[in-house]
PDB file of C-alpha atoms in Angstrom:
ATOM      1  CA  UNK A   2      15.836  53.793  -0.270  1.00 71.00           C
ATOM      2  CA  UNK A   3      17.265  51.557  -3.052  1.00 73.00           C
ATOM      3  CA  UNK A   4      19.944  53.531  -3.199  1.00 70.00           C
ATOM      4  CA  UNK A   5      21.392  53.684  -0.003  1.00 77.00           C
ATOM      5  CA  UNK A   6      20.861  49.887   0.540  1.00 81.00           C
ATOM      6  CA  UNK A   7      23.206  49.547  -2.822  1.00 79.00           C
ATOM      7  CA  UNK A   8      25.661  52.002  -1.801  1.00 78.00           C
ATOM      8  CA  UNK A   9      25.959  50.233   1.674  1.00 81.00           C
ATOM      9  CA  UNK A  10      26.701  46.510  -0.033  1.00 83.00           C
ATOM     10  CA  UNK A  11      28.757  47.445  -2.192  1.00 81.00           C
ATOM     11  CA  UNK A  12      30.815  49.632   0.770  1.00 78.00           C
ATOM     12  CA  UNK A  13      30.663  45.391   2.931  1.00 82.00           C
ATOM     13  CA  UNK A  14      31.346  44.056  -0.382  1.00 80.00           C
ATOM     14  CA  UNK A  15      34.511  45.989  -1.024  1.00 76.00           C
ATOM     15  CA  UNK A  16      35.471  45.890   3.103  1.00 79.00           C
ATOM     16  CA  UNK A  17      35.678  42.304   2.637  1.00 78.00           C
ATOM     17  CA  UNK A  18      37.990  41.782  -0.363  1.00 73.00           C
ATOM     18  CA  UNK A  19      41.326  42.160   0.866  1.00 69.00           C
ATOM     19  CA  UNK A  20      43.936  41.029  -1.196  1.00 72.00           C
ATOM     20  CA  UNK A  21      42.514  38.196  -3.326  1.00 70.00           C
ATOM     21  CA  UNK A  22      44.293  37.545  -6.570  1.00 68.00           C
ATOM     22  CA  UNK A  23      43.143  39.225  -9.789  1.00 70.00           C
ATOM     23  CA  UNK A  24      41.045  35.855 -11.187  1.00 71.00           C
ATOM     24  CA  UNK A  25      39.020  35.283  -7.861  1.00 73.00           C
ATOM     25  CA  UNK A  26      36.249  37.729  -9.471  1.00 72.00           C
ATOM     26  CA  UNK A  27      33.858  37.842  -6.119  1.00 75.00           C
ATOM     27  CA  UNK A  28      36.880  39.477  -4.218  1.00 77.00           C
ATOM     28  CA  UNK A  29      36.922  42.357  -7.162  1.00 80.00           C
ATOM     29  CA  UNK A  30      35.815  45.755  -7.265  1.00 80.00           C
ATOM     30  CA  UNK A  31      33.522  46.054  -9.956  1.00 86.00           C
ATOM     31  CA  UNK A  32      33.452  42.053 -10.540  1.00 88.00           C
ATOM     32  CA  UNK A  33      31.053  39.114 -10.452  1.00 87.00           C
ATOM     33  CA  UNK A  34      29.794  40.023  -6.858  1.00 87.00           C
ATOM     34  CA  UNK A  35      29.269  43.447  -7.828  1.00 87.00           C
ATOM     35  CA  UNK A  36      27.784  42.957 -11.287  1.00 93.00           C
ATOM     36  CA  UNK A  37      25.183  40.666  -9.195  1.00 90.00           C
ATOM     37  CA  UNK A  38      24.327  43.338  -7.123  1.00 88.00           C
ATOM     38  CA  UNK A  39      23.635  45.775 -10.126  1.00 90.00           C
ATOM     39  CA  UNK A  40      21.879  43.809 -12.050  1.00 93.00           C
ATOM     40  CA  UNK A  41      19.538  42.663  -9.637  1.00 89.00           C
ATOM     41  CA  UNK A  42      19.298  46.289  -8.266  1.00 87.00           C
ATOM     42  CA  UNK A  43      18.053  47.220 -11.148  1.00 90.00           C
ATOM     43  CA  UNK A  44      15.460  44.203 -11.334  1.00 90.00           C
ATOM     44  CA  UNK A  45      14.256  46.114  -8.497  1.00 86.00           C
ATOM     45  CA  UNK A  46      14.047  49.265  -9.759  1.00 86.00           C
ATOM     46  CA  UNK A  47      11.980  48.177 -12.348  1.00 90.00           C
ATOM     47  CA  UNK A  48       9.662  45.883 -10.935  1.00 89.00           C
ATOM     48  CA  UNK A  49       7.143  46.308 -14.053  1.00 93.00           C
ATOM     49  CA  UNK A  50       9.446  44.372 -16.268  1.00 93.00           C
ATOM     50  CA  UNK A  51       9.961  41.040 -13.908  1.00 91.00           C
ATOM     51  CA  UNK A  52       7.658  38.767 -12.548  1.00 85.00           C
ATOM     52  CA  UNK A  53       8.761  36.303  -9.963  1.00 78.00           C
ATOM     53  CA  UNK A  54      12.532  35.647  -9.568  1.00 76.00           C
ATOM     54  CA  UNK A  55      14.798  32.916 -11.920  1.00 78.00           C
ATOM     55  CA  UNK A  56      15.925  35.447 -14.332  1.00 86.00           C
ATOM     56  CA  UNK A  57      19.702  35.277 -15.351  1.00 92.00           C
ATOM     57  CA  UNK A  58      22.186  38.014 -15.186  1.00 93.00           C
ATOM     58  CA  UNK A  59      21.552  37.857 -19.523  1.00 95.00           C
ATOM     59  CA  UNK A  60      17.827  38.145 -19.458  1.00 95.00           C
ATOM     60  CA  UNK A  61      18.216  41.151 -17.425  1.00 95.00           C
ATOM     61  CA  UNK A  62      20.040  42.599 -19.354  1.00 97.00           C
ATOM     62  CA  UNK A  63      18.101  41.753 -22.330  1.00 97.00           C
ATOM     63  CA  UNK A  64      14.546  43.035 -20.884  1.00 96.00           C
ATOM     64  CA  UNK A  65      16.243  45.942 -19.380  1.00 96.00           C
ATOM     65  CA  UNK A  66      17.487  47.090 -23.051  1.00 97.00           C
ATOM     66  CA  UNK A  67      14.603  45.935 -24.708  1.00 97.00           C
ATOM     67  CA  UNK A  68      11.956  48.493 -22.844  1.00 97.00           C
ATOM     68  CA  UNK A  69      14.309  51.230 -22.648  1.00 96.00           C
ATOM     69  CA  UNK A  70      16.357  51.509 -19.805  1.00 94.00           C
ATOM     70  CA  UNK A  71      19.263  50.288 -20.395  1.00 95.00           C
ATOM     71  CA  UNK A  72      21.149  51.709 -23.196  1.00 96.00           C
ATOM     72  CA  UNK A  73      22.853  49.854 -25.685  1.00 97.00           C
ATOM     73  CA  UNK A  74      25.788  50.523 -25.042  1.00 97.00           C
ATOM     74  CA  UNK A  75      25.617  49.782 -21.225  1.00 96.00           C
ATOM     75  CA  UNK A  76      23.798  46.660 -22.332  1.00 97.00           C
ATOM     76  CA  UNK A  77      27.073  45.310 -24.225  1.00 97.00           C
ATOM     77  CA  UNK A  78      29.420  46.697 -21.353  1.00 96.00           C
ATOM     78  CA  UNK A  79      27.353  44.267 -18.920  1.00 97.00           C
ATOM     79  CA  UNK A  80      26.545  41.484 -21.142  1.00 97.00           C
ATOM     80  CA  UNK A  81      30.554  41.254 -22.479  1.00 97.00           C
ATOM     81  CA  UNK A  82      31.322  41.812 -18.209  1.00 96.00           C
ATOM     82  CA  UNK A  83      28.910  38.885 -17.272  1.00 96.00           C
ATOM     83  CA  UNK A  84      30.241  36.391 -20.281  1.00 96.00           C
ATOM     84  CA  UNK A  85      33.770  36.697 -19.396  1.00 95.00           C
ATOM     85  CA  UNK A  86      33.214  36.673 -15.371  1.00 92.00           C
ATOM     86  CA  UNK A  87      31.038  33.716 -16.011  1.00 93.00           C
ATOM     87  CA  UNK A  88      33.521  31.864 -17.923  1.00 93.00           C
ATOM     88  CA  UNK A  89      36.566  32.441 -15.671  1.00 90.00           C
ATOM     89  CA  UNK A  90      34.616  32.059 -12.685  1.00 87.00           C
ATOM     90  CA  UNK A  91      33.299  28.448 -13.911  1.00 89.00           C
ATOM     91  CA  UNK A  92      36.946  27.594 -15.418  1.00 90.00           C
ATOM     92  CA  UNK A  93      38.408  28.638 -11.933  1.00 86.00           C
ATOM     93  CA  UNK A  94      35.857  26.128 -10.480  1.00 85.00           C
ATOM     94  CA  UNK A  95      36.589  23.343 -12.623  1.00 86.00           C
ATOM     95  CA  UNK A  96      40.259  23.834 -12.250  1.00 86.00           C
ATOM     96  CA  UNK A  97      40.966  24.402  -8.480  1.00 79.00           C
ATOM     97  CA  UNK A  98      37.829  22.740  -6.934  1.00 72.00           C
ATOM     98  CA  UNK A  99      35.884  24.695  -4.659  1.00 59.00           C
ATOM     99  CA  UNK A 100      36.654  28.188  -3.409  1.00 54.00           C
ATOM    100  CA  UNK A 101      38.959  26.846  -0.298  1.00 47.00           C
ATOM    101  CA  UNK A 102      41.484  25.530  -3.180  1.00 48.00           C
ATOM    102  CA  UNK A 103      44.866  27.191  -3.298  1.00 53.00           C
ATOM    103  CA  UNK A 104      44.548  29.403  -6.618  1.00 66.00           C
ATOM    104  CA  UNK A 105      48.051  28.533  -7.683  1.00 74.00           C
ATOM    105  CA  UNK A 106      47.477  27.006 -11.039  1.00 80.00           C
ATOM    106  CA  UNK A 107      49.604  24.668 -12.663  1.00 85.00           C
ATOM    107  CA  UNK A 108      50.672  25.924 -16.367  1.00 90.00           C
ATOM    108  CA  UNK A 109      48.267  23.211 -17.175  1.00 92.00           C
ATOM    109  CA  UNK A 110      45.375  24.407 -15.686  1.00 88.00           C
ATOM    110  CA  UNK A 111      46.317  28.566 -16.611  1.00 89.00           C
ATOM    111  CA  UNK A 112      46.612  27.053 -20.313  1.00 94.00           C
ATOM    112  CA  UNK A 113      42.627  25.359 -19.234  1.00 93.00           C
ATOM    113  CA  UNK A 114      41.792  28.679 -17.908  1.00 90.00           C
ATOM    114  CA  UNK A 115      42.609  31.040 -20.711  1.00 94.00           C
ATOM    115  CA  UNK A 116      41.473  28.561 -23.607  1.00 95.00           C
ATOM    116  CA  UNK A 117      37.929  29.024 -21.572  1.00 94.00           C
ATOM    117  CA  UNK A 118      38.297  32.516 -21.168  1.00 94.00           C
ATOM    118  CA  UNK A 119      38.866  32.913 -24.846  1.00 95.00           C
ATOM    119  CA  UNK A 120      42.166  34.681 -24.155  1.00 95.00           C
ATOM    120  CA  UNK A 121      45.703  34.187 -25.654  1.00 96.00           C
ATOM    121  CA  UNK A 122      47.746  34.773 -22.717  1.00 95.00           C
ATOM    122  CA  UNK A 123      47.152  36.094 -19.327  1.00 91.00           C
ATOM    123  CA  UNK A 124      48.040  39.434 -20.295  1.00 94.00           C
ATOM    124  CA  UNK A 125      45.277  39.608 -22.346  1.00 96.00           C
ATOM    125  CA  UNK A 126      43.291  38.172 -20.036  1.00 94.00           C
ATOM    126  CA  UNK A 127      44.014  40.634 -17.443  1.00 91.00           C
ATOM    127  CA  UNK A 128      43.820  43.517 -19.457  1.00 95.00           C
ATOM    128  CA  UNK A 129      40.557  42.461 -20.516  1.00 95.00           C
ATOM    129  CA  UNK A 130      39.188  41.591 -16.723  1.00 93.00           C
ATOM    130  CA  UNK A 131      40.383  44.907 -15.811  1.00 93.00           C
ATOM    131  CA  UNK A 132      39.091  46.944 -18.331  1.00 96.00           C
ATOM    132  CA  UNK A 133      35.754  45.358 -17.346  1.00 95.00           C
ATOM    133  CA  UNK A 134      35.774  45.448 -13.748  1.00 92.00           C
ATOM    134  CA  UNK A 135      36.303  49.108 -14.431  1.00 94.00           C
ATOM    135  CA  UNK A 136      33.520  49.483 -16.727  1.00 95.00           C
ATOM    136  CA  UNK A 137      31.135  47.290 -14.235  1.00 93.00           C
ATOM    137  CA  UNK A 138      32.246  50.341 -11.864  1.00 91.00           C
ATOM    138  CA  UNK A 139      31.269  53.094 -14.183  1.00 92.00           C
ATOM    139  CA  UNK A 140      27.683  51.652 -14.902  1.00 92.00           C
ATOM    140  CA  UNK A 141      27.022  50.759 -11.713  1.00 88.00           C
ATOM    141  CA  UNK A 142      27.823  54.664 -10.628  1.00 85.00           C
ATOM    142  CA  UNK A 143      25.602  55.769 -13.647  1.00 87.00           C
ATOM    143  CA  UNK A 144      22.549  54.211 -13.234  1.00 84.00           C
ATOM    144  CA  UNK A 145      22.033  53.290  -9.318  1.00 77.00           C
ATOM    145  CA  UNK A 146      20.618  56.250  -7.511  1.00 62.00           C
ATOM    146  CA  UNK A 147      22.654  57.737  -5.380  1.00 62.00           C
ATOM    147  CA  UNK A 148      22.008  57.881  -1.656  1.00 55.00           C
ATOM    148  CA  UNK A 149      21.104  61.042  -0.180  1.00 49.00           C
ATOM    149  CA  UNK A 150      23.003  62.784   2.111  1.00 48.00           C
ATOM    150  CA  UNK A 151      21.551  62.875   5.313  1.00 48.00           C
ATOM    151  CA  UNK A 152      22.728  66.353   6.114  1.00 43.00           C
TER     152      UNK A 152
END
């Protein structure tokens, strides 16, 4: 059951977070990890619509909207999550190195970081990454099946 297999990584996702700072998006609820693992849940819940694998998070989205089911709205709230993840996640990268790097940026590389991200400040930033993360959450609730219970 698709559902229960979702439900159950996102559950080992989320055990394995811990206390990662707010701009390591894989260590998120509701971020770049989980956003992966909706999108391409709902690849396979619609298996009519894909053929092979190499599609992007984007082209997902796109083909999902385009034949119906995704909504428009939920199309934008995933497209705007996966632009903005992408982008900090590949500023991070370019900024601290691989993912073993301390993430204690330099004012340097936060001013590198937020002029990638599109952001002013990292208020804005955060605000925005949160409000996403929490809409990634929302989505992900309303259109993955739910597992059963098995009571």
């Amino acid at each position: 059951d698709v559902g229960r297999a979702l439900d159950d990584m996102v559950v080992r996702l989320r055990a394995s977070y811990g206390t990662a700072p707010e701009w390591q998006l894989r260590k998120q609820t509701g971020g770049i990890g989980e956003l992966d693992l909706l999108l391409q849940g709902l690849r396979l819940i619609n298996p009519d619509l894909f053929s092979g694998s190499g599609q992007n998070g984007h082209q997902i989205i796109k083909t999902l909207n385009s034949h119906g089911r995704l909504s428009d709205d939920h199309a934008g709230l995933l497209s705007d999550a996966l632009s903005l993840f992408s982008k900090l996640h590949h500023t991070m990268r370019l900024v601290i190195g691989g993912p073993s790097a301390s993430l204690r940026l330099s004012p340097a590389a936060v001013h590198i970081v937020l002029a990638g991200c599109d952001s002013p400040d990292e208020a804005t930033l955060d605000a925005r990454l949160i409000a996403l993360r929490n809409e990634v959450k929302m989505v992900f609730s309303q259109l993955m099946p739910q597992p059963h219970s098995s009571e």
